[in-house]
Short mmCIF file of C-alpha atoms in Angstrom, two decimals:
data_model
loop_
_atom_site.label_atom_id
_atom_site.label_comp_id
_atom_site.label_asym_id
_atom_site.label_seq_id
_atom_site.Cartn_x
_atom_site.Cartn_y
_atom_site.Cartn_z
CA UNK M 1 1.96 48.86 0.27
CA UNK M 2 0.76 51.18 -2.72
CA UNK M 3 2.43 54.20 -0.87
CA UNK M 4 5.77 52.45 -0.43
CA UNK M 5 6.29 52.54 -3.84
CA UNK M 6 5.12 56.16 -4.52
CA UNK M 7 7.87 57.80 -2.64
CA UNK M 8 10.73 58.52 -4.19
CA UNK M 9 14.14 55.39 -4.14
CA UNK M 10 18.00 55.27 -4.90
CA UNK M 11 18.67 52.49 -6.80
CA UNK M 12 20.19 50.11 -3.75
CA UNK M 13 16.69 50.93 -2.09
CA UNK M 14 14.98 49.85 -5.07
CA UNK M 15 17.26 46.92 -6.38
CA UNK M 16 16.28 46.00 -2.82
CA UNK M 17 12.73 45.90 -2.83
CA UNK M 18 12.15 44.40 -6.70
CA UNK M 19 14.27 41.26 -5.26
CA UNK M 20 11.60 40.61 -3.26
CA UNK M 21 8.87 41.52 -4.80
CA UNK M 22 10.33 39.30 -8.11
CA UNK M 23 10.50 36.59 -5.75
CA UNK M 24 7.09 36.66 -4.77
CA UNK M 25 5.80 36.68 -8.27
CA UNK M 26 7.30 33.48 -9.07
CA UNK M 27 5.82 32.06 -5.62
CA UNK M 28 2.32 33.41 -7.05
CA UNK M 29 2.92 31.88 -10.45
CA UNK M 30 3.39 28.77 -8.82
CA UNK M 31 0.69 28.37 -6.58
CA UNK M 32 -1.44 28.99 -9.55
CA UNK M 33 0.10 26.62 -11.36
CA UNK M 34 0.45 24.12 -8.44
CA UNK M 35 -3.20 24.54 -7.91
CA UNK M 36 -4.35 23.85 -11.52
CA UNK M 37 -2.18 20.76 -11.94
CA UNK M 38 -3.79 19.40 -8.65
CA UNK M 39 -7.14 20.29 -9.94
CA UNK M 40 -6.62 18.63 -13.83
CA UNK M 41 -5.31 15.36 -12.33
CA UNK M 42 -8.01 15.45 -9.80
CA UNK M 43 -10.72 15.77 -12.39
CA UNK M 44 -9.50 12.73 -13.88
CA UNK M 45 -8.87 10.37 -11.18
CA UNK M 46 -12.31 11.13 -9.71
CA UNK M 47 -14.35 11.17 -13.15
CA UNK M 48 -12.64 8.22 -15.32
CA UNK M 49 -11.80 6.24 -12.71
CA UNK M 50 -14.16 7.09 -9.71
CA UNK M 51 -11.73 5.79 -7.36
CA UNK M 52 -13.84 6.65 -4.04
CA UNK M 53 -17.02 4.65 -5.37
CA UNK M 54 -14.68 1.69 -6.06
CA UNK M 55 -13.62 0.89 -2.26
CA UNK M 56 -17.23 1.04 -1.02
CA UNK M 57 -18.32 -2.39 -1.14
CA UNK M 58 -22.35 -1.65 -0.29
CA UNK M 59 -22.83 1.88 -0.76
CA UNK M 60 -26.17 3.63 0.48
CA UNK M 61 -29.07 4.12 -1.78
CA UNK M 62 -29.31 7.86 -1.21
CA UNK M 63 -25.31 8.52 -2.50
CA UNK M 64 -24.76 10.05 -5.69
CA UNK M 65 -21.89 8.10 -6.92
CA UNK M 66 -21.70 9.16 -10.44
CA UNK M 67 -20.80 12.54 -9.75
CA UNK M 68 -17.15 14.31 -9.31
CA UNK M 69 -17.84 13.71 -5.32
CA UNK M 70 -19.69 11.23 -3.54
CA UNK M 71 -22.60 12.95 -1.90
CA UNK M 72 -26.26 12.80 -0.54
CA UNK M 73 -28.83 14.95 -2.50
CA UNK M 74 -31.86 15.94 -1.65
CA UNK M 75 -33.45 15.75 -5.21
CA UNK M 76 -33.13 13.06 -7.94
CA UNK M 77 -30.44 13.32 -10.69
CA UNK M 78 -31.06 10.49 -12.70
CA UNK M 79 -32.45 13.67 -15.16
CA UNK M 80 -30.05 15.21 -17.53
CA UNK M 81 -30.60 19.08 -16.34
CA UNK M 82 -30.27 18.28 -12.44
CA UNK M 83 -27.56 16.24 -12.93
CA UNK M 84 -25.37 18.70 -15.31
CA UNK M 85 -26.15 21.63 -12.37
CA UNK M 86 -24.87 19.28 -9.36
CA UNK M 87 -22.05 18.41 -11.48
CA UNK M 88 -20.77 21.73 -12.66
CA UNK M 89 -21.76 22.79 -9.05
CA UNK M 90 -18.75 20.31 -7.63
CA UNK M 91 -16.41 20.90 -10.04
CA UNK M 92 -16.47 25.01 -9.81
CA UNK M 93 -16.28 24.48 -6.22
CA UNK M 94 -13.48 22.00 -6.30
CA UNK M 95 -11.37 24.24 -8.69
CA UNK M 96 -12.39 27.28 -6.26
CA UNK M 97 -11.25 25.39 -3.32
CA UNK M 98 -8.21 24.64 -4.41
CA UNK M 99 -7.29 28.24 -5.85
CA UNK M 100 -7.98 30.07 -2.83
CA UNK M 101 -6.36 27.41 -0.49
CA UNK M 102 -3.01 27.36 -2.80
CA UNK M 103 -3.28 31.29 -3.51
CA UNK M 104 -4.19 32.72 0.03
CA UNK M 105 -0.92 31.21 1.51
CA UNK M 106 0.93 33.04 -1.41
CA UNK M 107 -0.51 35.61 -0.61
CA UNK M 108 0.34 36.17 3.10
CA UNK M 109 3.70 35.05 1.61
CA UNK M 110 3.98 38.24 -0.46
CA UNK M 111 2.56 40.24 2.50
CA UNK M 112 5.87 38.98 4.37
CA UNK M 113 8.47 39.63 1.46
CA UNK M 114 7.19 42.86 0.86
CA UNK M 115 7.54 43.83 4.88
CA UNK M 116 11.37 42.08 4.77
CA UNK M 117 11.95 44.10 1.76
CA UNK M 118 10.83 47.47 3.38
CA UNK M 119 13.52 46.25 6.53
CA UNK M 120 16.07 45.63 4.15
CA UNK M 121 15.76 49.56 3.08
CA UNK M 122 15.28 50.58 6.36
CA UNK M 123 18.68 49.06 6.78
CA UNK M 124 20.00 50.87 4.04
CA UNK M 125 18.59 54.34 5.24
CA UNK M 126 20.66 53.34 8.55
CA UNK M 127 23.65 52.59 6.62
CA UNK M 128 23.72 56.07 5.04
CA UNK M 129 22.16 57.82 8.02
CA UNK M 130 25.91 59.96 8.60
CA UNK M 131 26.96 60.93 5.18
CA UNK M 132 28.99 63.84 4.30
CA UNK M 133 28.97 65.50 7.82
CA UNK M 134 25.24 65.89 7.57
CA UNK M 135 23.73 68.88 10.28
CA UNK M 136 22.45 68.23 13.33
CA UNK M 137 18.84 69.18 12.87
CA UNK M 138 18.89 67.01 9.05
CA UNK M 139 20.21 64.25 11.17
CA UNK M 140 17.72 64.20 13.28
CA UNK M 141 15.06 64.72 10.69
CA UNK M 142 16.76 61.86 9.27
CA UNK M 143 16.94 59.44 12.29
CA UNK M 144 12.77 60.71 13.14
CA UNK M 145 11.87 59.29 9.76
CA UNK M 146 13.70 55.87 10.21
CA UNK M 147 11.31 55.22 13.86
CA UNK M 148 8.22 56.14 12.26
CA UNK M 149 8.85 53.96 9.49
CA UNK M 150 10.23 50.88 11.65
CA UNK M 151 7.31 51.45 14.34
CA UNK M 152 4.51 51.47 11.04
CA UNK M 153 6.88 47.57 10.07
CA UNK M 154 6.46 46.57 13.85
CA UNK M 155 2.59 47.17 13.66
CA UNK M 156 2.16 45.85 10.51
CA UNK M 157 3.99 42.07 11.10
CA UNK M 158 1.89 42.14 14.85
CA UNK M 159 -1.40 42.91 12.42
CA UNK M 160 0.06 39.88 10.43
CA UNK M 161 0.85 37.69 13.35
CA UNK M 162 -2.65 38.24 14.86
CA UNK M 163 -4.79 38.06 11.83
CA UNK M 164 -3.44 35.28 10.40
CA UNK M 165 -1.36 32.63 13.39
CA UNK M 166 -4.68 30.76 13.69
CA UNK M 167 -4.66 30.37 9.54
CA UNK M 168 -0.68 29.45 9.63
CA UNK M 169 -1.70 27.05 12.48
CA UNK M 170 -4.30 24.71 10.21
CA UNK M 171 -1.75 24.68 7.73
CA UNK M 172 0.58 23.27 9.99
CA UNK M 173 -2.09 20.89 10.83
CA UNK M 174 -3.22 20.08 7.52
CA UNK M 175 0.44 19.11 6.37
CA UNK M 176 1.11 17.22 8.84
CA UNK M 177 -2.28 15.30 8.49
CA UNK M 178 -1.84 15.41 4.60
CA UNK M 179 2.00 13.58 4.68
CA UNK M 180 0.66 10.89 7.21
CA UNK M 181 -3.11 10.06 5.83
CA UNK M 182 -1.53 10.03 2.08
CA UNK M 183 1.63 8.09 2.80
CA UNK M 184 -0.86 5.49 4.48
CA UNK M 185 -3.19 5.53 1.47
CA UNK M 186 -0.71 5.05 -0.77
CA UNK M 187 1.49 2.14 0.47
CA UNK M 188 -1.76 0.38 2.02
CA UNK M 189 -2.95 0.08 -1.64
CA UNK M 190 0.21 -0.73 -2.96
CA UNK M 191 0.39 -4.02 -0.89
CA UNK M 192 -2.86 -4.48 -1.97
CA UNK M 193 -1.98 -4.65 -5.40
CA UNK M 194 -5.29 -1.93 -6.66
CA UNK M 195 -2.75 1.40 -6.53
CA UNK M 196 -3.83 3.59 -9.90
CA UNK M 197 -1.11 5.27 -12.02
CA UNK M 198 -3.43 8.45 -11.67
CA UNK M 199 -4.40 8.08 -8.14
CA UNK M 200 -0.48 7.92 -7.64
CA UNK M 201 0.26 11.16 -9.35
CA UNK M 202 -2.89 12.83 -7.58
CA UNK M 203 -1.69 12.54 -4.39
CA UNK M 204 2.06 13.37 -4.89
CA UNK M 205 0.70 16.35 -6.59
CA UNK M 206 -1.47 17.43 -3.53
CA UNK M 207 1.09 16.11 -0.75
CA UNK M 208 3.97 18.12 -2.64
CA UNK M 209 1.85 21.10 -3.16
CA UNK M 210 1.26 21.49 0.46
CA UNK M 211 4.79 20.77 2.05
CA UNK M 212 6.38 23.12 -0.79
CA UNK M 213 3.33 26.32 0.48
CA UNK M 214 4.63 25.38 3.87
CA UNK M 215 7.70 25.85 3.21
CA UNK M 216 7.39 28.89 1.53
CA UNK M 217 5.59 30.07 4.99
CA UNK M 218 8.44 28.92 6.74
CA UNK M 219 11.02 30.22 4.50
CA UNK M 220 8.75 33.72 4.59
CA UNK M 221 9.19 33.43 8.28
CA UNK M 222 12.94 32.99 8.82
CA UNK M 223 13.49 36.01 6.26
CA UNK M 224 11.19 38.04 8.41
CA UNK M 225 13.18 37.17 11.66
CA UNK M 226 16.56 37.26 10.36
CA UNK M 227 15.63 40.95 8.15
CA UNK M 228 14.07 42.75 11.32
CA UNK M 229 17.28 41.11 13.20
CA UNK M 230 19.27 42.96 11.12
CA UNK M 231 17.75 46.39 11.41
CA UNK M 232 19.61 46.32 14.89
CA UNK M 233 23.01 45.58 13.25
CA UNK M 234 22.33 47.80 10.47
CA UNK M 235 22.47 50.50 13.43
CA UNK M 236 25.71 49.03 15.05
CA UNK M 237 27.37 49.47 11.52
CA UNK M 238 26.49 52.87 10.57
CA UNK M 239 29.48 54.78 11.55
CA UNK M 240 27.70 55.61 14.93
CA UNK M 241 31.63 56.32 16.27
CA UNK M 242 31.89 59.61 13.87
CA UNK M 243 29.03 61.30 15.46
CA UNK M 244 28.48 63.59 18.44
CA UNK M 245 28.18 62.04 21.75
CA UNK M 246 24.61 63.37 22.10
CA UNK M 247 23.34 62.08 18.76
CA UNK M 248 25.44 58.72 19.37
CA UNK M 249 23.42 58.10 22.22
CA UNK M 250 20.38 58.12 20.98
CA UNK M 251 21.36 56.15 18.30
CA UNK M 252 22.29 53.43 20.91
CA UNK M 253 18.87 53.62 22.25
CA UNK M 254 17.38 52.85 19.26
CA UNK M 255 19.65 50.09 17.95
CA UNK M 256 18.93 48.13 21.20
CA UNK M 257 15.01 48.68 20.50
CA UNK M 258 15.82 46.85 17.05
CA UNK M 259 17.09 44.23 18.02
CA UNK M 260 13.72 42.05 18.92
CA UNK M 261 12.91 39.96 16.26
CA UNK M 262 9.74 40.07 14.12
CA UNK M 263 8.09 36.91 13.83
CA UNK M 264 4.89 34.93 12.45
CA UNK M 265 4.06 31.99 14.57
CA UNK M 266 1.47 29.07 14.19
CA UNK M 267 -0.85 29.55 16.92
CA UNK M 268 1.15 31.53 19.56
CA UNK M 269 3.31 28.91 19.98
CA UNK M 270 5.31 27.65 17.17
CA UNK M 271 7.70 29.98 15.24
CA UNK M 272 7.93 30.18 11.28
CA UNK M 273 11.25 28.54 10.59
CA UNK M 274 13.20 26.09 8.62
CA UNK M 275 13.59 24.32 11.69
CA UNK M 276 9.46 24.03 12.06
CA UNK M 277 9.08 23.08 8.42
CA UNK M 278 11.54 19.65 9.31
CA UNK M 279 10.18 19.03 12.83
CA UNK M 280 6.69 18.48 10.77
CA UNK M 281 8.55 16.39 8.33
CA UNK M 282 9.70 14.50 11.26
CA UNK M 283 6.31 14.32 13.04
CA UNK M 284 5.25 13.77 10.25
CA UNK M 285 7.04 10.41 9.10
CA UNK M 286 6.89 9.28 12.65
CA UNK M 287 2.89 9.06 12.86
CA UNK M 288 2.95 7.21 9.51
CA UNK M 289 5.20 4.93 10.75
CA UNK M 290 2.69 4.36 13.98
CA UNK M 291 -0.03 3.70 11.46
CA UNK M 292 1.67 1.02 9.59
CA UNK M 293 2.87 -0.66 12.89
CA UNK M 294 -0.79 -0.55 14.35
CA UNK M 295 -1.89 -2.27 10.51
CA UNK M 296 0.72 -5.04 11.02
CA UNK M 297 -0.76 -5.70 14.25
#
């Protein structure tokens, strides 16, 4: 990435690439943010109110219930140091947890926009591949430059797609487990009359924090599909009719090469896209739905 921005840019090349990487700071700057707010509300629904110890009616002797989680320790803590340690202990962790979860998927987000803003100057390269009746051999120097670079952006979204489909897979997961488990927790206390102002804002926090770094994998994903797309009609509109049969040829060759999509998929089997994002939404709402009906029972 470091050497992409080392080589010498016009300014559409540029403008190009500082769009994306822009947007990608703000998607950073919001996961952090995101994952801060989730942690500060956390850390008071679970120490001022201690919401988890309050809907266990006999809990065991060996829990720890006074602490930010409910756990079993081996050792006592009813003494000041050992208590202080387990306690700062769970709440580094917590904050930790949350951080990497919210800033790792921002991450592979700005691995994405920074590949989609390298296709969108390949593009441009394409565009302004026959300029001023260039000379065969510079053309061709010229043309050898634009494969090498579009072969390195094939080989770096399949090392993206192979490292990281299993990762983008438990995310789709985890949403889809997060809208249905929360939804139920929420309205199943709020018909039982003990739903907590905090414990309210808590989980809205989490549930939104998770569909909105979904979507930003999805969204991440339909750029990358309909960017690389382009690279093939990038070729189709660079003047290919003004050139020499032979060098129109293999010109030809190469835009029909371009024209398979990039894409990051969940798992093998389920493609980044807006339509993905809703179809969770969907499957989403539909398994709540199934709980409630199975409660009513």
């Amino acid at each position: 990435m470091e050497n992409d921005w080392a080589v010498p840019l016009s300014e559409e090349r540029l403008n190009v690439m500082l769009e994306m990487a822009k947007i990608g700071r703000r998607i950073s700057i919001f996961s952090g943010s995101m994952a801060y707010a989730a942690n500060t509300i956390g850390i008071v629904v679970q120490k001022l109110y201690n919401l988890e110890a309050q809907h266990i009616p006999n809990p065991d002797p060996r829990l720890v219930t006074d602490l930010f989680w409910i756990v079993w320790l081996p050792y006592n803590t009813t003494n000041p140091i050992s208590y202080a340690v387990s306690f700062v202990l769970q709440l580094y962790s917590s904050v930790y947890a949350a951080l990497f979860y919210f800033i790792f998927d921002s991450f592979i987000v700005m691995i994405v926009l920074h590949l989609c803003g390298q296709l969108g100057d390949l593009q441009i390269s394409l565009q302004h591949l026959h300029e001023n009746d260039i000379h065969k051999s510079t053309f061709q120097v010229r043309l050898k430059r634009i494969v090498q670079k579009h072969e390195k952006l094939v080989r770096l979204a399949e090392d993206l797609e192979n490292y990281f489909n299993f990762v983008l897979l438990l995310q789709l997961l985890g949403c889809t487990l997060m809208f249905c488990f929360q939804g139920y927790g929420i309205i199943r206390l709020l018909t039982q009359g003990t739903l907590n102002l905090f414990q309210v804002a808590f989980a809205i926090t989490v549930v939104f924090a998770t569909a909105v770094h979904f979507f930003f994998c999805c969204w991440a994903g339909e750029i990358l599909v309909s960017q690389s797309t382009s690279v093939g009609l990038a070729v189709y509109n660079c003047q290919w009719y003004r050139l020499p049969p032979s060098e129109a040829r293999s010109l030809v060759l190469i835009g029909l090469s371009k024209f398979r999509p990039l894409k990051l998929t969940a798992g093998k089997f389920s493609v980044l896209t807006f339509n993905l994002f809703l179809h969770v939404l969907k499957t989403s709402m539909s398994y709540l739905s199934m709980l409630l009906a199975v409660q009513n029972l």
